[in-house]
Coordinates of C-alpha atoms in Angstrom, one line a residue:
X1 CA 14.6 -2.5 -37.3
X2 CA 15.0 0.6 -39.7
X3 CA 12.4 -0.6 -41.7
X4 CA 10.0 -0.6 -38.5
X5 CA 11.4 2.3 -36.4
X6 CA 9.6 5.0 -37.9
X7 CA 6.3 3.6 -37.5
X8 CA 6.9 2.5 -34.2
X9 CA 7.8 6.3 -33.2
X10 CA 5.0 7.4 -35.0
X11 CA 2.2 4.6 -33.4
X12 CA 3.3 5.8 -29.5
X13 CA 3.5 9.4 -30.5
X14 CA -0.1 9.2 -31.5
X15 CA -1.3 7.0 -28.8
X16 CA 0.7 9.1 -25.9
X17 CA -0.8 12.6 -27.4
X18 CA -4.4 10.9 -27.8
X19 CA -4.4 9.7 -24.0
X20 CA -2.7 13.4 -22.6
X21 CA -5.1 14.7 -24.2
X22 CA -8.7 12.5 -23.2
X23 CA -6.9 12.9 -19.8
X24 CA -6.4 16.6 -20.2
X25 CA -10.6 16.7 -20.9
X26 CA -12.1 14.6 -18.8
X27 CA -9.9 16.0 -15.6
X28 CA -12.8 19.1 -16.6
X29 CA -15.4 16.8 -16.8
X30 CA -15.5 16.6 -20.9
X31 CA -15.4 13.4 -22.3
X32 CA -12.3 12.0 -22.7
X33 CA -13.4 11.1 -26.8
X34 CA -13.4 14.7 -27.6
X35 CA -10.0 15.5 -26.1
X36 CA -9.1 12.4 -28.9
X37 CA -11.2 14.5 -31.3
X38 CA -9.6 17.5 -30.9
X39 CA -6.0 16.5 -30.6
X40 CA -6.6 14.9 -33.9
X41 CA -7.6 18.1 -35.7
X42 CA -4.3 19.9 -34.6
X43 CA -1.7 17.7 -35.8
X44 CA -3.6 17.1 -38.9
X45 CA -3.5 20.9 -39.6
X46 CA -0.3 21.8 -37.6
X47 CA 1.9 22.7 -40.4
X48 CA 4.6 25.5 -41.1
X49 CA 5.5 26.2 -44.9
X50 CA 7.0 23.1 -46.1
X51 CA 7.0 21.2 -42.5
X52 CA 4.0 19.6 -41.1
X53 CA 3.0 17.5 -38.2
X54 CA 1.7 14.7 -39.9
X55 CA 4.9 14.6 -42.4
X56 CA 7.2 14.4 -39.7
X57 CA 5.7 11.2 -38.5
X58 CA 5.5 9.6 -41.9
X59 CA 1.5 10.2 -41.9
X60 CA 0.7 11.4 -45.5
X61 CA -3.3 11.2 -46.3
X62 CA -3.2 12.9 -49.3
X63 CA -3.2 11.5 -52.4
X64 CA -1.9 8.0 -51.9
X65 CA -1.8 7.5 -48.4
X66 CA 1.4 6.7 -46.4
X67 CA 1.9 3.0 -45.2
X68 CA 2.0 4.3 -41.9
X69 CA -1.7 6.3 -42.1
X70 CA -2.8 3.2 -44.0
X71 CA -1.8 1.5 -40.3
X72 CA -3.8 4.3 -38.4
X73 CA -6.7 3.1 -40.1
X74 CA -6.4 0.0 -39.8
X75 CA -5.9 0.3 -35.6
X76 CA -9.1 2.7 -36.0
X77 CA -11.0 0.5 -37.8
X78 CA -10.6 -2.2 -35.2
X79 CA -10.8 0.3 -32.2
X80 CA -14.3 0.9 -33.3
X81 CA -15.1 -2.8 -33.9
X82 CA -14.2 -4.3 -30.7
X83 CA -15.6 -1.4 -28.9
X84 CA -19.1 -2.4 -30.6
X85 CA -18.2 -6.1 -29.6
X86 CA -17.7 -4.8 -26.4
X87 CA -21.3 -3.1 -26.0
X88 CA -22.7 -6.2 -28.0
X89 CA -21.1 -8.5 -25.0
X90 CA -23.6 -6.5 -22.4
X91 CA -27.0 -6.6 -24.9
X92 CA -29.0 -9.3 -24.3
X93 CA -31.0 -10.2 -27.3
X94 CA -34.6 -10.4 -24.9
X95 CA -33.7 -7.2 -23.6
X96 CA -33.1 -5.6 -27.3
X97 CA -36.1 -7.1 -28.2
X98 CA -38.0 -5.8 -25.5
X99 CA -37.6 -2.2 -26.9
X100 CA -38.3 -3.4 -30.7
X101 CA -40.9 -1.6 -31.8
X102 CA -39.6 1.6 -30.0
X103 CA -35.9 1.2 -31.5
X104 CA -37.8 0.5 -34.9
X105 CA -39.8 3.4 -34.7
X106 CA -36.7 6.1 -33.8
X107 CA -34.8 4.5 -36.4
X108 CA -37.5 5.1 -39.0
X109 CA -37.9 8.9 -38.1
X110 CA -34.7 9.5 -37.3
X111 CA -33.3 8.6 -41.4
X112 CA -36.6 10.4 -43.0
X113 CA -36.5 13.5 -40.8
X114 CA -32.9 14.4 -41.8
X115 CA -32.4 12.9 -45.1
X116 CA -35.8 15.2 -46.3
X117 CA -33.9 18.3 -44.8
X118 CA -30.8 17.7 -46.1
X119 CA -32.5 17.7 -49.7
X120 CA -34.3 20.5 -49.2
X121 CA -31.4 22.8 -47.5
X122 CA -29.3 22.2 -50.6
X123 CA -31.8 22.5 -53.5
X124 CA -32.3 26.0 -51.9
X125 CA -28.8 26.2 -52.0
X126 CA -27.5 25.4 -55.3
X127 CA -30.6 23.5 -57.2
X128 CA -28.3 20.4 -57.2
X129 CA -30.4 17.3 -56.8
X130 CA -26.9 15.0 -56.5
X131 CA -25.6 17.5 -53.9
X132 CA -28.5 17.5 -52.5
X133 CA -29.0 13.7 -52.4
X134 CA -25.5 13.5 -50.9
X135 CA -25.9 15.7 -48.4
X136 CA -29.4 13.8 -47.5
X137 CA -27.4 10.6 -47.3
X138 CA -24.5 11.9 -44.9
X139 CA -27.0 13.3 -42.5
X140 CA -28.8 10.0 -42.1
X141 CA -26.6 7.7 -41.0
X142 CA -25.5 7.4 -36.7
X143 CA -22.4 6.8 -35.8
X144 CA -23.4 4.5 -32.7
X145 CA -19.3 3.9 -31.6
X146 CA -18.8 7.6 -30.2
X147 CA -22.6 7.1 -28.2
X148 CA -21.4 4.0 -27.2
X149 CA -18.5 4.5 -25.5
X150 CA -20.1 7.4 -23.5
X151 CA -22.9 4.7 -22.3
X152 CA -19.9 2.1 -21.4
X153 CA -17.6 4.9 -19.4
X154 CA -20.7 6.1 -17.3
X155 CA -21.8 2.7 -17.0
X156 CA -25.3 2.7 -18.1
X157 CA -25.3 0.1 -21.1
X158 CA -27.7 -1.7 -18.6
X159 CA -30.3 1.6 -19.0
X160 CA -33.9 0.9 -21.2
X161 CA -32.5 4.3 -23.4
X162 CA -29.1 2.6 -23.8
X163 CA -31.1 -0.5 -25.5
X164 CA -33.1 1.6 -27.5
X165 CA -30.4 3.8 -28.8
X166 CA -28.6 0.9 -29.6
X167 CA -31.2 -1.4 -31.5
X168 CA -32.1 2.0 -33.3
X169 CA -28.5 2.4 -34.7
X170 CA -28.8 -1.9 -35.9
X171 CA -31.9 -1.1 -38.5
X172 CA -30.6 3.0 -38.9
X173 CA -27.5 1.2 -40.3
X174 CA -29.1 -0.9 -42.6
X175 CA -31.6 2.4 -43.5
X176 CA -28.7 3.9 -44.4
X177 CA -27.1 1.4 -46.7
X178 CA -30.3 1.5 -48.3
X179 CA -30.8 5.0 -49.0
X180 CA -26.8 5.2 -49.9
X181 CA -27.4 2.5 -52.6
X182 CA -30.3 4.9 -53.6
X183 CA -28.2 7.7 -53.7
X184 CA -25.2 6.3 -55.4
X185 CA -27.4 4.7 -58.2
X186 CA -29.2 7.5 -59.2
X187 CA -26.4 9.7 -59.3
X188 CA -24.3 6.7 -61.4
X189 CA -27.3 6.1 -63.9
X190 CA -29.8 8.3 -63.0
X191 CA -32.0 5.2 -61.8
X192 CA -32.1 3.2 -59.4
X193 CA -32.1 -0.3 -59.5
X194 CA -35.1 -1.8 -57.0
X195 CA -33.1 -5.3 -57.3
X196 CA -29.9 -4.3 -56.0
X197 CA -31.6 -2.4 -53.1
X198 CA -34.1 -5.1 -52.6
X199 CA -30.5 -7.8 -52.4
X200 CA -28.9 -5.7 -49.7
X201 CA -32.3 -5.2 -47.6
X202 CA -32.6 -8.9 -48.2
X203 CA -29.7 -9.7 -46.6
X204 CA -29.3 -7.6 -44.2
X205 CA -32.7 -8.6 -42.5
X206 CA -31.3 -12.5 -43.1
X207 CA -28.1 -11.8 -40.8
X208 CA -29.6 -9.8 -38.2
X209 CA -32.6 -12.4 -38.3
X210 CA -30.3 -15.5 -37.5
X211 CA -27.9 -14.1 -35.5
X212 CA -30.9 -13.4 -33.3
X213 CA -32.0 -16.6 -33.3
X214 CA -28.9 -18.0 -33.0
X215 CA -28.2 -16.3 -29.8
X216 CA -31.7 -17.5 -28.0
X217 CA -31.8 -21.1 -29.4
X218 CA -28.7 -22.2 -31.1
X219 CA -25.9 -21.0 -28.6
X220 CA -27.4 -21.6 -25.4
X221 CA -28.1 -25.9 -26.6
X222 CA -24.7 -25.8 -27.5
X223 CA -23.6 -24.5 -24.2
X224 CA -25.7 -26.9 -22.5
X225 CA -24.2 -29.7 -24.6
X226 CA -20.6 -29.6 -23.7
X227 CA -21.5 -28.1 -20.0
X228 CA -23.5 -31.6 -19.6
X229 CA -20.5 -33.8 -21.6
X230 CA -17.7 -32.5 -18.9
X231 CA -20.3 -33.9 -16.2
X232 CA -20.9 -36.8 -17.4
X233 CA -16.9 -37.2 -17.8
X234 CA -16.2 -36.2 -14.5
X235 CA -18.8 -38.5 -13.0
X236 CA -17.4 -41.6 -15.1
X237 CA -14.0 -40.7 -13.3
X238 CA -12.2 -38.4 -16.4
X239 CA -11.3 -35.2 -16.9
X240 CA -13.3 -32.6 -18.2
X241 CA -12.6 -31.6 -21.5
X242 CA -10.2 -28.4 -22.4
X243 CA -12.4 -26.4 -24.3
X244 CA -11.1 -23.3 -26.3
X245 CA -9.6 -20.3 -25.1
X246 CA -13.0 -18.2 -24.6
X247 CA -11.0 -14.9 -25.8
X248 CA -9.6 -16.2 -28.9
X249 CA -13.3 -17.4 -29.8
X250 CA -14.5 -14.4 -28.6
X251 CA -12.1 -12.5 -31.2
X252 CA -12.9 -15.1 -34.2
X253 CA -16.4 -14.6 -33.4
X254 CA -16.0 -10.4 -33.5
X255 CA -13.5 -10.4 -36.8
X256 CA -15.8 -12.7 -38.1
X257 CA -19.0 -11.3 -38.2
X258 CA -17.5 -8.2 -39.0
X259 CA -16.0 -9.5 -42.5
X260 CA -19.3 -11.2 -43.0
X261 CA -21.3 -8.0 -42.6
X262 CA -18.9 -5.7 -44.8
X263 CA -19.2 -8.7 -47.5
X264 CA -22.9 -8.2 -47.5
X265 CA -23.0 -4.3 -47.6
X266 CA -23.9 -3.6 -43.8
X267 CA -21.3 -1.8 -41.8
X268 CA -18.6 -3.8 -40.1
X269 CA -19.1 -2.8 -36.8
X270 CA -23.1 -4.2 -36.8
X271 CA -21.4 -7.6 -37.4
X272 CA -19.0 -7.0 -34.3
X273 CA -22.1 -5.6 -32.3
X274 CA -24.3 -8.4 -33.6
X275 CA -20.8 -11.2 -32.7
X276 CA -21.1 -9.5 -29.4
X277 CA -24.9 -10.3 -28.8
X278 CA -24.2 -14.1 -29.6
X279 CA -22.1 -14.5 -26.9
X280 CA -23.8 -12.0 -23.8
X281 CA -25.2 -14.5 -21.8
X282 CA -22.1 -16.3 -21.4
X283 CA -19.5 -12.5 -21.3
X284 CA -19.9 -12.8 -17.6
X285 CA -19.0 -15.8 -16.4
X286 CA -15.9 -16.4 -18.8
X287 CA -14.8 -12.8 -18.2
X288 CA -15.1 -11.3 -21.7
X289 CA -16.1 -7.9 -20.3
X290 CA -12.7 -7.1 -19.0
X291 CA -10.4 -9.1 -21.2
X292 CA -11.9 -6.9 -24.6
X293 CA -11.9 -3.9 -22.9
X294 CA -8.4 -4.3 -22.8
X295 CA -8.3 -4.7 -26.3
X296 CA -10.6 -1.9 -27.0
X297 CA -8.4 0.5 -25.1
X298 CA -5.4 -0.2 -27.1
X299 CA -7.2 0.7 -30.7
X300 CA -10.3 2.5 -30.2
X301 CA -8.0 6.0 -29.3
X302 CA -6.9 5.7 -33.2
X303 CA -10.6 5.3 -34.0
X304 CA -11.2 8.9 -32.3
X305 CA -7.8 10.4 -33.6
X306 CA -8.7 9.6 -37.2
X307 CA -12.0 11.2 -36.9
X308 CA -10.5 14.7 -36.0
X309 CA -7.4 14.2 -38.8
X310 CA -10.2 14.1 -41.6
X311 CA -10.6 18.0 -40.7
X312 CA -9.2 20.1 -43.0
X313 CA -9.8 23.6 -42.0
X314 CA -8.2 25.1 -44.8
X315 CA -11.2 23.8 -47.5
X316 CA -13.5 26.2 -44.9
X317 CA -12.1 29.7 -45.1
X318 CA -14.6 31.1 -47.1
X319 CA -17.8 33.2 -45.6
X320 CA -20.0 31.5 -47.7
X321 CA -18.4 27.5 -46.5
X322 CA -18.7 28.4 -43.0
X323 CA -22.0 29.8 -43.2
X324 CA -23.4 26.8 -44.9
X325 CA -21.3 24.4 -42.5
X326 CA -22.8 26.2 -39.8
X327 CA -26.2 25.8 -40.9
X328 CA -25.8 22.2 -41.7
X329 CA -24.5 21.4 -38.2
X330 CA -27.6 23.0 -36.6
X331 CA -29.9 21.1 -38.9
X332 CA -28.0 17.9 -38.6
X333 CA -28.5 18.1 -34.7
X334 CA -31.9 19.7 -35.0
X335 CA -33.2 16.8 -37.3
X336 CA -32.2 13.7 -36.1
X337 CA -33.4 14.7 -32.2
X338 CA -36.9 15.5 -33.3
X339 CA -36.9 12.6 -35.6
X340 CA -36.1 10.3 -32.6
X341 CA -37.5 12.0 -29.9
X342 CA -40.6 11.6 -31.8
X343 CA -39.8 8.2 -32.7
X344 CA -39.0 7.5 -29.1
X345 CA -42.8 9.0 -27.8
X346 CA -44.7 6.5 -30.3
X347 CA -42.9 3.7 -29.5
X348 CA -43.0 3.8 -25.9
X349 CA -45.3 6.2 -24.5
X350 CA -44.1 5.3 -20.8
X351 CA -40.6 7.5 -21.8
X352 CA -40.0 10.5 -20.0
X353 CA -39.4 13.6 -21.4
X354 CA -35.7 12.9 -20.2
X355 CA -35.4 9.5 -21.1
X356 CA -36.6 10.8 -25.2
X357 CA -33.7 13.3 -24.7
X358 CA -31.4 10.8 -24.0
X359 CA -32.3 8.7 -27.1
X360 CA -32.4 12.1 -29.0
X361 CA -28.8 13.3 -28.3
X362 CA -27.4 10.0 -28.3
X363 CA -28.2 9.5 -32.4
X364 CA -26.9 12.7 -33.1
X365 CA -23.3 12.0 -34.1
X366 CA -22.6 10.9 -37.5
X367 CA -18.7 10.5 -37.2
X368 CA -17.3 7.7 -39.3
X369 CA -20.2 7.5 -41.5
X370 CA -21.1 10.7 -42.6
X371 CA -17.5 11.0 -43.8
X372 CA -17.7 7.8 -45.6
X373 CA -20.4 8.9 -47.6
X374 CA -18.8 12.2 -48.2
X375 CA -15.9 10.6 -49.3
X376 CA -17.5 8.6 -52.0
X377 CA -19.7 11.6 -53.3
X378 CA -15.8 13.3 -53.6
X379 CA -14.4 10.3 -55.1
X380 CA -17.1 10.1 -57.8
X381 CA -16.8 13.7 -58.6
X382 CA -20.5 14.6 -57.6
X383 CA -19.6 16.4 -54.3
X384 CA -17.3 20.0 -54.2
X385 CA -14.4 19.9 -52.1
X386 CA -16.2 22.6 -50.6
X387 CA -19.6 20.5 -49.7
X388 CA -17.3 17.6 -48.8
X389 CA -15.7 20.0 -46.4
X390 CA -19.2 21.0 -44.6
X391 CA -20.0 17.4 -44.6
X392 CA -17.0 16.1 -43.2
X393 CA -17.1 19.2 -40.5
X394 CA -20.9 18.4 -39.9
X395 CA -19.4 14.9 -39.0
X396 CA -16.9 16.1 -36.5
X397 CA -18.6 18.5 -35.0
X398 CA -21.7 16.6 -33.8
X399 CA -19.1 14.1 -32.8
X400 CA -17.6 16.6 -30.6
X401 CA -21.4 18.1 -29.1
X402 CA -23.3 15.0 -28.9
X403 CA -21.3 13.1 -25.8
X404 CA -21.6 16.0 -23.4
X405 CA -25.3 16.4 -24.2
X406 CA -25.5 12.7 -23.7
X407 CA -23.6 12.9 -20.5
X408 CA -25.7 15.7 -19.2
X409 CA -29.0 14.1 -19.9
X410 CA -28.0 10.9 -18.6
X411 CA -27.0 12.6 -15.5
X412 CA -30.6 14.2 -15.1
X413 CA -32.2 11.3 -15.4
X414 CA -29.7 8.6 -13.6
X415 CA -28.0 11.1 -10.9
X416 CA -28.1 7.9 -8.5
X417 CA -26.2 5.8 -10.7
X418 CA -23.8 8.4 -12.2
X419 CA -20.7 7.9 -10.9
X420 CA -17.8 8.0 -13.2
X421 CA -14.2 8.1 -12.1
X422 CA -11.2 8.0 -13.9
X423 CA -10.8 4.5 -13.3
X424 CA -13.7 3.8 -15.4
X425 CA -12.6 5.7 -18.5
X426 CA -11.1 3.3 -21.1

């Protein structure tokens, strides 16, 4: 037991301050994510000389990380894939395909709008074209688990903008990976190899491609199948057969798309999401909805945690950092709501000005990802600890804006159907 007590201590003194505090926030009608957020960002920088937060828990994430931050990640990392599993339970493929061309289209604008002013901003910065191809990178990229769970707690997954935003952040993901693997080859070589980026995009379309035709032809025969084999038992006088337990397939199905798409260079939570799809017509009637939420709850608070302990505020005290982190933030929100608001009135022209909005705010944050790519722009000495800084503070702090924007212009367009209690927060 000593070798496990610490961790232990340290695993429900995380999870007890993460849900005071969502509880704390959404008591004043903030989402309860942010509280998460926030929370996070103290005890990473709570500190006093020699004595820290984070050290008194056994939490060290500087230079080789502690075994039990290492375990933080890991319960994060799975927070944010079931809770993508989750939203992929209640997507329909027809549905997503019914907003195709319009999830396509704010996709499209919403990786060239900001990746082009990214560039810009910091070749008028510093004239550094791997800088600025970083910084490009980190702004393109949505982090679709924060959007999500602020479409699951109010309850609107079911909404036309919900789909969109959703489909959007499949093909911005793999827009991403694309322009990353730009990035990191022209920085590495000074090239970039058309074959490598041509393999990823190759596969990437092949997965999402089958899974979708999985889920309209493939699952539902098989369904059929056994449904008309216990039938026929029964009629002939047997039993029906056992089956599986529907939540352990339901978890094989979500860990396993999930390897399969981080093997192939696509994000694991588009494999969970993509999992979830494959099995939505059926989440209903075997009761998947409820039994991963359950699941979600317990990990997706380290998810949120983690995103506000990658804030160190001490690599931002100079004027010149915060200025530039200041103006990076506006441009990263500015940017990727024009690019899919416009995006959003080609596709569908029947959109109302509210319903764009929605879709607008809701591809704002960047959260996990933008700190991913920041993190390997440090690790491969192109970045400053400074620019990682901004970056990594661009990430969090459009994590912490976009949910109450979302929220509010979900509420002006759905105030019928808005009805959140605290019941419904996970």
């Amino acid at each position: 037991m000593d070798e496990y007590g610490p961790i232990l201590l340290m695993l429900v003194t995380l999870i007890v301050l993460a849900r005071l505090a969502s509880g704390v926030f959404s008591r004043f009608g903030v989402p309860g994510l942010i509280g998460e957020i926030v929370i996070g960002i103290v005890i990473a920088n709570l500190a006093i000389g020699d004595w820290s937060f984070l050290g008194m828990l056994g939490v060290e994430m500087g230079g080789a990380p502690s075994q039990g931050y290492e375990i933080v990640k890991l319960f994060a990392e799975l927070g944010v894939i079931f809770l993508l599993f989750a939203v992929g339970l209640e997507t329909k493929v027809k549905d997503l395909l019914s907003v195709g061309k319009a999830a396509l289209l704010v996709a499209t604008l919403g990786v060239l709008v900001p990746l082009m002013a990214g560039i810009a901003l910091i070749l008028a910065y510093d004239g550094n074209m791997n800088h600025a191809l970083f910084l490009g990178a980190a702004l393109v990229a949505t982090s679709v688990g924060i959007t999500a769970r602020v479409i699951k707690d109010m309850k609107l997954i079911d909404t036309k903008e919900a789909k969109i935003i959703i489909g959007a952040a499949v093909i911005d993901d793999v827009l991403g990976m694309m322009v990353l693997a730009i990035v990191v080859g022209m920085t590495a070589s000074g090239g970039v190899s058309v074959s490598h980026i041509a393999m990823i995009s190759a596969e990437a379309l092949v997965f999402v491609v089958a899974v979708l035709a999985a889920a309209l032809w493939v699952v539902p025969r098989l369904y059929r199948y056994f449904e008309e084999r216990d039938k026929n038992r029964i009629a002939g006088g047997g039993r029906p057969h056992p089956g599986v337990n529907k939540l352990v397939l339901a978890i094989a199905v979500c860990l396993g798309f999930s390897f399969f798409a981080d093997m192939i260079g696509l994000a694991a939570i588009i494999g969970a999401f993509l999992g979830g799809m494959l099995l939505a017509e059926y989440a209903w009637e075997w009761k998947l909805d409820e039994k991963i939420e359950s699941i979600t709850t317990l990990f997706i608070s380290f998810f949120f945690l983690n995103v506000g302990m990658q804030v160190d505020l001490g690599s931002l005290t100079s004027a010149s950092a915060l200025i530039l982190a200041a103006v990076v933030i506006l441009l990263a929100v500015a940017t990727k709501y024009v690019g899919c608001n416009m995006g959003a009135r080609l596709g569908d022209r029947s959109l109302s000005k509210g319903s764009r909005n929605i879709i607008g705010f809701g591809m704002v944050p960047r959260g996990e990802v933008g700190i991913i790519i920041a993190a390997i722009g440090l690790a491969s000495g192109v970045m400053t600890s400074e620019l990682y800084g901004v970056v990594i503070l661009m990430a969090v702090v459009t994590t912490i804006i976009a949910p109450p924007l979302l929220a509010r212009a979900f509420r002006k367009e759905y105030p019928p159907e808005y009805s959140l209690t605290q019941d419904d927060l996970i």
